Short mmCIF file of C-alpha atoms in Angstrom, two decimals:
data_model
loop_
_atom_site.label_atom_id
_atom_site.label_comp_id
_atom_site.label_asym_id
_atom_site.label_seq_id
_atom_site.Cartn_x
_atom_site.Cartn_y
_atom_site.Cartn_z
CA MET A 16 10.50 -25.17 16.52
CA ALA A 17 11.30 -22.01 15.54
CA ALA A 18 12.43 -19.55 18.42
CA ILE A 19 9.29 -16.93 19.12
CA THR A 20 11.33 -14.09 19.94
CA ALA A 21 9.71 -10.40 21.72
CA SER A 22 10.74 -8.43 18.61
CA MET A 23 8.69 -11.30 16.24
CA VAL A 24 5.81 -10.77 18.85
CA LYS A 25 5.97 -6.98 18.71
CA GLU A 26 5.89 -6.97 14.91
CA LEU A 27 2.99 -9.16 14.63
CA ARG A 28 0.77 -7.24 17.13
CA GLU A 29 1.78 -3.50 15.27
CA LYS A 30 0.44 -5.42 12.22
CA THR A 31 -2.90 -6.67 13.76
CA ASP A 32 -3.41 -5.26 17.01
CA ALA A 33 -3.95 -8.49 18.47
CA PRO A 34 -3.11 -9.33 22.11
CA MET A 35 0.67 -9.96 22.99
CA MET A 36 -0.19 -13.74 24.35
CA GLU A 37 -2.63 -14.01 20.98
CA CYS A 38 0.04 -13.21 19.38
CA LYS A 39 2.58 -15.19 20.72
CA LYS A 40 0.09 -17.95 20.41
CA ALA A 41 -0.14 -17.69 16.63
CA LEU A 42 3.70 -17.24 16.25
CA THR A 43 4.00 -20.65 18.13
CA GLU A 44 1.20 -22.44 16.05
CA ALA A 45 2.29 -21.06 13.21
CA ASP A 46 5.85 -22.73 13.76
CA GLY A 47 7.31 -18.71 13.63
CA ASP A 48 6.00 -17.96 10.17
CA LEU A 49 4.58 -14.55 10.08
CA GLY A 50 2.41 -14.58 7.56
CA LYS A 51 0.89 -17.64 8.79
CA ALA A 52 0.26 -16.48 11.95
CA GLU A 53 -1.40 -12.92 10.89
CA GLU A 54 -4.14 -15.73 9.11
CA ILE A 55 -4.33 -17.63 12.60
CA LEU A 56 -5.31 -14.34 14.43
CA ARG A 57 -7.77 -13.59 11.33
CA VAL A 58 -9.22 -16.98 11.45
CA LYS A 59 -9.37 -16.43 15.40
CA LEU A 60 -10.02 -12.35 16.62
CA GLY A 61 -11.68 -11.81 12.89
CA SER A 62 -11.36 -8.82 10.14
CA LYS A 63 -9.47 -6.32 13.15
CA ALA A 64 -6.36 -8.39 13.10
CA SER A 65 -5.58 -7.28 9.43
CA LYS A 66 -3.98 -4.01 9.56
CA ALA A 67 -0.76 -4.42 7.45
CA ALA A 68 -1.91 -3.02 3.92
CA SER A 69 -2.56 0.59 5.47
CA ARG A 70 0.79 0.50 7.68
CA VAL A 71 4.11 2.46 5.98
CA THR A 72 6.71 0.43 6.99
CA ALA A 73 9.57 2.54 5.11
CA GLU A 74 10.38 6.28 5.24
CA GLY A 75 9.61 8.56 1.59
CA ILE A 76 7.31 10.43 -0.16
CA VAL A 77 5.36 10.04 -3.26
CA GLY A 78 5.79 12.24 -6.27
CA THR A 79 3.59 12.88 -9.11
CA PHE A 80 2.99 15.41 -12.77
CA VAL A 81 -0.12 15.70 -14.25
CA ALA A 82 0.32 17.59 -17.63
CA ALA A 83 -2.43 20.75 -17.90
CA ASP A 84 -4.86 18.51 -19.72
CA GLY A 85 -5.00 15.96 -18.37
CA LYS A 86 -3.93 13.53 -20.80
CA LEU A 87 -0.80 12.09 -19.51
CA ALA A 88 0.49 11.65 -15.58
CA ALA A 89 2.95 9.86 -13.81
CA ILE A 90 3.63 8.82 -10.18
CA VAL A 91 6.79 7.92 -8.23
CA GLU A 92 8.05 7.00 -5.10
CA VAL A 93 11.26 7.38 -3.58
CA ASN A 94 12.52 6.07 -0.30
CA CYS A 95 14.63 7.46 2.30
CA GLU A 96 15.72 6.57 5.95
CA THR A 97 14.48 9.37 7.75
CA ASP A 98 10.64 11.19 7.91
CA PHE A 99 13.33 14.01 8.68
CA VAL A 100 14.52 13.40 4.76
CA ALA A 101 11.15 12.92 3.50
CA LYS A 102 10.79 16.60 3.90
CA ASN A 103 14.05 18.27 2.58
CA ASP A 104 13.38 21.01 0.08
CA ASP A 105 15.55 18.72 -2.74
CA PHE A 106 14.22 15.22 -1.88
CA LEU A 107 10.73 16.63 -2.24
CA ALA A 108 12.02 18.37 -5.63
CA LEU A 109 13.79 15.35 -6.76
CA ALA A 110 10.60 13.07 -6.67
CA ALA A 111 8.57 15.54 -8.34
CA THR A 112 11.39 15.84 -11.51
CA LEU A 113 11.26 12.47 -11.66
CA ALA A 114 7.63 11.95 -11.75
CA GLU A 115 7.62 14.75 -14.59
CA LEU A 116 10.50 12.44 -16.29
CA VAL A 117 8.35 9.61 -16.52
CA ALA A 118 5.51 11.35 -18.28
CA GLN A 119 7.94 12.29 -21.00
CA LYS A 120 10.03 9.89 -21.73
CA ASN A 121 8.20 6.74 -20.35
CA PRO A 122 11.43 5.07 -19.41
CA ALA A 123 10.86 0.95 -19.49
CA ASP A 124 11.85 0.32 -15.73
CA VAL A 125 13.56 1.78 -12.52
CA GLU A 126 17.28 1.34 -14.42
CA ALA A 127 15.86 3.23 -17.48
CA LEU A 128 14.51 6.06 -15.31
CA SER A 129 18.13 6.08 -13.61
CA ALA A 130 20.02 6.65 -17.19
CA LEU A 131 18.26 9.12 -17.91
CA GLU A 132 19.70 12.88 -17.68
CA ILE A 133 18.18 15.94 -15.53
CA GLY A 134 20.21 19.08 -16.70
CA GLY A 135 22.95 17.36 -18.56
CA GLN A 136 23.75 14.38 -15.36
CA THR A 137 22.07 11.28 -15.50
CA VAL A 138 19.13 10.63 -12.23
CA ASP A 139 21.62 8.04 -10.95
CA ALA A 140 24.36 10.78 -10.76
CA VAL A 141 21.75 13.48 -9.27
CA ARG A 142 20.50 10.79 -6.93
CA THR A 143 24.44 10.07 -5.61
CA ALA A 144 25.23 13.48 -5.29
CA LEU A 145 22.04 14.13 -3.30
CA VAL A 146 22.53 11.35 -1.23
CA GLY A 147 26.34 12.70 -0.52
CA LYS A 148 24.80 16.07 0.46
CA ILE A 149 22.32 15.22 2.78
CA GLY A 150 23.97 12.27 4.26
CA GLU A 151 21.07 9.46 4.24
CA ASN A 152 20.65 6.65 1.42
CA MET A 153 17.60 7.21 -0.92
CA THR A 154 16.44 5.11 -3.82
CA ILE A 155 13.76 4.64 -6.40
CA ARG A 156 11.28 2.46 -5.83
CA ARG A 157 8.97 2.18 -8.54
CA PHE A 158 6.78 4.11 -10.99
CA GLU A 159 3.69 4.44 -13.07
CA ARG A 160 2.84 6.39 -16.12
CA ILE A 161 -0.63 6.77 -17.53
CA ALA A 162 -2.13 7.66 -20.73
CA ALA A 163 -5.41 8.38 -20.37
CA LYS A 164 -8.52 7.13 -21.90
CA GLY A 165 -10.74 9.92 -20.10
CA ALA A 166 -9.02 12.77 -18.12
CA VAL A 167 -5.99 11.89 -14.84
CA ALA A 168 -7.17 13.01 -11.44
CA SER A 169 -5.04 13.24 -8.60
CA TYR A 170 -4.43 13.24 -5.01
CA VAL A 171 -1.58 13.07 -2.69
CA HIS A 172 -1.90 12.59 1.63
CA ALA A 173 -0.32 12.68 4.64
CA GLY A 174 2.85 14.32 3.72
CA ALA A 175 3.09 12.74 0.43
CA LYS A 176 2.72 9.16 2.38
CA ILE A 177 -0.33 8.20 0.17
CA GLY A 178 -0.68 9.17 -3.70
CA VAL A 179 -3.81 8.29 -5.57
CA MET A 180 -4.42 8.92 -9.96
CA VAL A 181 -7.74 7.85 -11.31
CA ASP A 182 -8.40 7.70 -15.16
CA LEU A 183 -11.34 9.33 -15.23
CA VAL A 184 -13.49 8.72 -18.02
CA GLY A 185 -17.02 11.20 -18.54
CA GLY A 186 -17.99 13.11 -15.11
CA ASP A 187 -15.71 16.10 -14.56
CA GLU A 188 -13.10 17.62 -12.07
CA ALA A 189 -14.73 17.71 -8.85
CA LEU A 190 -16.03 13.79 -9.08
CA GLY A 191 -12.40 12.67 -10.25
CA LYS A 192 -11.17 14.52 -7.07
CA ASP A 193 -13.72 12.89 -5.19
CA LEU A 194 -12.69 8.93 -6.13
CA ALA A 195 -9.19 9.81 -5.58
CA MET A 196 -9.68 11.04 -2.26
CA HIS A 197 -11.88 7.69 -1.42
CA ILE A 198 -9.19 5.67 -3.46
CA ALA A 199 -6.60 7.25 -0.33
CA ALA A 200 -8.99 6.57 2.48
CA SER A 201 -10.56 2.54 1.64
CA LYS A 202 -7.65 1.50 -0.53
CA PRO A 203 -9.09 -0.53 -3.07
CA LYS A 204 -6.66 -3.56 -4.23
CA ALA A 205 -8.28 -3.61 -7.84
CA LEU A 206 -10.99 -2.17 -9.62
CA THR A 207 -13.39 -4.93 -10.24
CA ALA A 208 -13.60 -8.39 -8.61
CA ALA A 209 -12.07 -10.07 -11.74
CA GLU A 210 -8.85 -7.85 -11.24
CA VAL A 211 -8.14 -9.24 -7.59
CA PRO A 212 -5.32 -11.54 -7.66
CA GLN A 213 -6.29 -14.59 -6.85
CA ALA A 214 -3.57 -15.50 -4.23
CA LEU A 215 -5.82 -12.98 -1.80
CA ILE A 216 -9.04 -14.42 -2.91
CA GLU A 217 -7.47 -17.63 -2.01
CA THR A 218 -6.39 -16.63 0.95
CA GLU A 219 -10.08 -15.14 2.34
CA ARG A 220 -12.02 -18.55 1.07
CA ARG A 221 -9.37 -20.40 3.34
CA ILE A 222 -9.74 -18.22 6.02
CA ALA A 223 -13.26 -18.21 5.96
CA ALA A 224 -13.65 -21.97 5.60
CA GLU A 225 -11.71 -22.14 8.38
CA LYS A 226 -13.98 -19.85 10.19
CA ALA A 227 -17.38 -21.99 8.87
CA ALA A 228 -15.89 -25.16 10.11
CA GLU A 229 -15.93 -24.16 13.64
CA SER A 230 -19.44 -23.30 13.34
CA GLY A 231 -20.65 -27.14 13.43
CA LYS A 232 -23.28 -26.31 10.81
CA PRO A 233 -23.86 -29.00 7.96
CA ALA A 234 -21.44 -29.07 4.94
CA ASN A 235 -23.87 -27.45 2.64
CA ILE A 236 -24.05 -24.24 4.86
CA VAL A 237 -20.39 -24.08 5.54
CA GLU A 238 -20.57 -23.74 1.48
CA LYS A 239 -22.84 -21.43 1.36
CA MET A 240 -20.76 -19.27 4.09
CA VAL A 241 -17.89 -19.81 2.57
CA GLU A 242 -18.76 -17.81 -0.51
CA GLY A 243 -20.87 -15.23 1.21
CA ALA A 244 -17.61 -14.53 3.12
CA VAL A 245 -15.59 -14.25 -0.21
CA GLN A 246 -18.29 -12.10 -2.00
CA LYS A 247 -18.28 -9.76 1.03
CA TYR A 248 -14.31 -9.90 0.63
CA LEU A 249 -14.54 -8.72 -2.97
CA LYS A 250 -16.88 -5.64 -2.67
CA GLU A 251 -14.65 -4.70 -0.17
CA VAL A 252 -11.33 -4.47 -1.60
CA THR A 253 -12.87 -3.26 -5.44
CA LEU A 254 -13.19 0.55 -6.12
CA LEU A 255 -16.69 -0.30 -7.90
CA GLY A 256 -18.38 -2.53 -4.77
CA GLN A 257 -17.00 -0.03 -1.82
CA PRO A 258 -19.29 2.00 -0.48
CA PHE A 259 -18.78 5.57 -1.64
CA VAL A 260 -16.76 7.44 1.44
CA LYS A 261 -19.10 10.61 0.92
CA ASP A 262 -22.53 8.75 0.80
CA ASP A 263 -22.05 4.95 2.02
CA LYS A 264 -25.60 4.43 0.70
CA GLN A 265 -24.57 4.13 -2.75
CA THR A 266 -21.53 1.91 -4.07
CA VAL A 267 -18.89 3.81 -6.41
CA GLU A 268 -20.20 1.58 -9.28
CA ALA A 269 -23.89 3.61 -8.74
CA LEU A 270 -22.21 7.03 -7.99
CA LEU A 271 -20.12 6.14 -11.47
CA LYS A 272 -23.61 5.53 -13.30
CA SER A 273 -25.17 8.18 -12.05
CA ARG A 274 -22.92 10.64 -13.41
CA ASN A 275 -22.55 8.91 -16.63
CA ALA A 276 -18.60 7.99 -16.33
CA SER A 277 -16.12 5.29 -15.53
CA VAL A 278 -12.69 4.77 -14.46
CA ALA A 279 -10.66 3.43 -16.91
CA SER A 280 -7.93 2.60 -14.28
CA PHE A 281 -6.24 4.04 -10.97
CA VAL A 282 -3.16 3.67 -9.24
CA LEU A 283 -2.29 3.87 -5.75
CA TYR A 284 1.02 3.56 -3.99
CA VAL A 285 1.37 3.75 0.13
CA VAL A 286 4.99 4.94 0.94
CA GLY A 287 6.47 1.70 2.31
CA GLU A 288 4.40 -0.72 1.53
CA GLY A 289 5.73 -4.42 1.91
CA ILE A 290 8.62 -3.11 2.94
CA GLU A 291 10.42 -4.24 5.85
CA LYS A 292 11.46 -1.33 8.21
CA LYS A 293 14.73 -1.92 10.12
CA VAL A 294 13.86 -1.90 13.94
CA SER A 295 17.32 -1.25 15.65
CA ASP A 296 17.64 -1.41 19.24
CA PHE A 297 19.13 2.01 20.82
CA ALA A 298 20.12 0.40 24.04
CA ALA A 299 21.99 -2.67 22.20
CA GLU A 300 23.71 -0.35 20.06
CA VAL A 301 24.94 1.83 22.60
CA ALA A 302 26.17 -1.07 24.63
CA ALA A 303 28.00 -2.58 21.70
CA GLN A 304 29.75 0.27 21.01
CA ALA A 305 30.79 0.77 24.31
CA ALA A 306 32.03 -2.49 24.45
CA ALA A 307 34.17 -1.89 21.29
CA ALA A 308 35.60 0.59 22.84
CA LYS A 309 37.12 -1.36 25.94
CA GLN A 310 38.91 -3.48 23.16
#
């Protein structure tokens, strides 16, 4: 049996907002597996125990570039150690420059981007020099380039912590902006149900099955309950299935149809999403330093 520490309970609580004791029980049942414990809480407490996807777990910013005609665009995530550095003008300028470089040069990956040049120096050399100047590590995490079928609309929110790009075919600039803001707020995982990763669907199906089994209803009813829950989930996490944030009486799909428009693709970056942020114990660090000084 894995030891359940206070830090593990704290981390699960931060991810789910579930009561401390429920978090400890779930971790115990899951033998310390954080992901499994989160699933257990969702079965017991419902959807309110799933907030991990929207949490920012590391510092940095999203940089964006959109060509004047909207036909070419790029988005990049650059990470650093503290939010203070994320507001630094040189750091902000680097992210913007990298986004434009991605759009213009179309590098294959982060390594290829790092080898490109800015003012006669490689990107990696520029990054290294900035690390030395500021005194804090920074990394290029990911990027995406869009060669649009229509025109790209972009939106950056929350101090450049959330960035969105939408390739809108038809419609107009205002619609594109509204859709980008909707995506930032509602955080869809895919454009359509067919594009939702199968692993996510299977997780939802498993959770729904466990919930339905607790109802004590006949197997055929349980099967319908599970399928209904999965379909509900797919509507919640797909852009076309979501209610439009500015008019929840219609879905995004209905809105697009009424405007004779469609979305070819979209990109959503939430800074630090999926990165485990190091949590330091300041008191412990001070104690350790004091002990070391005595030796």
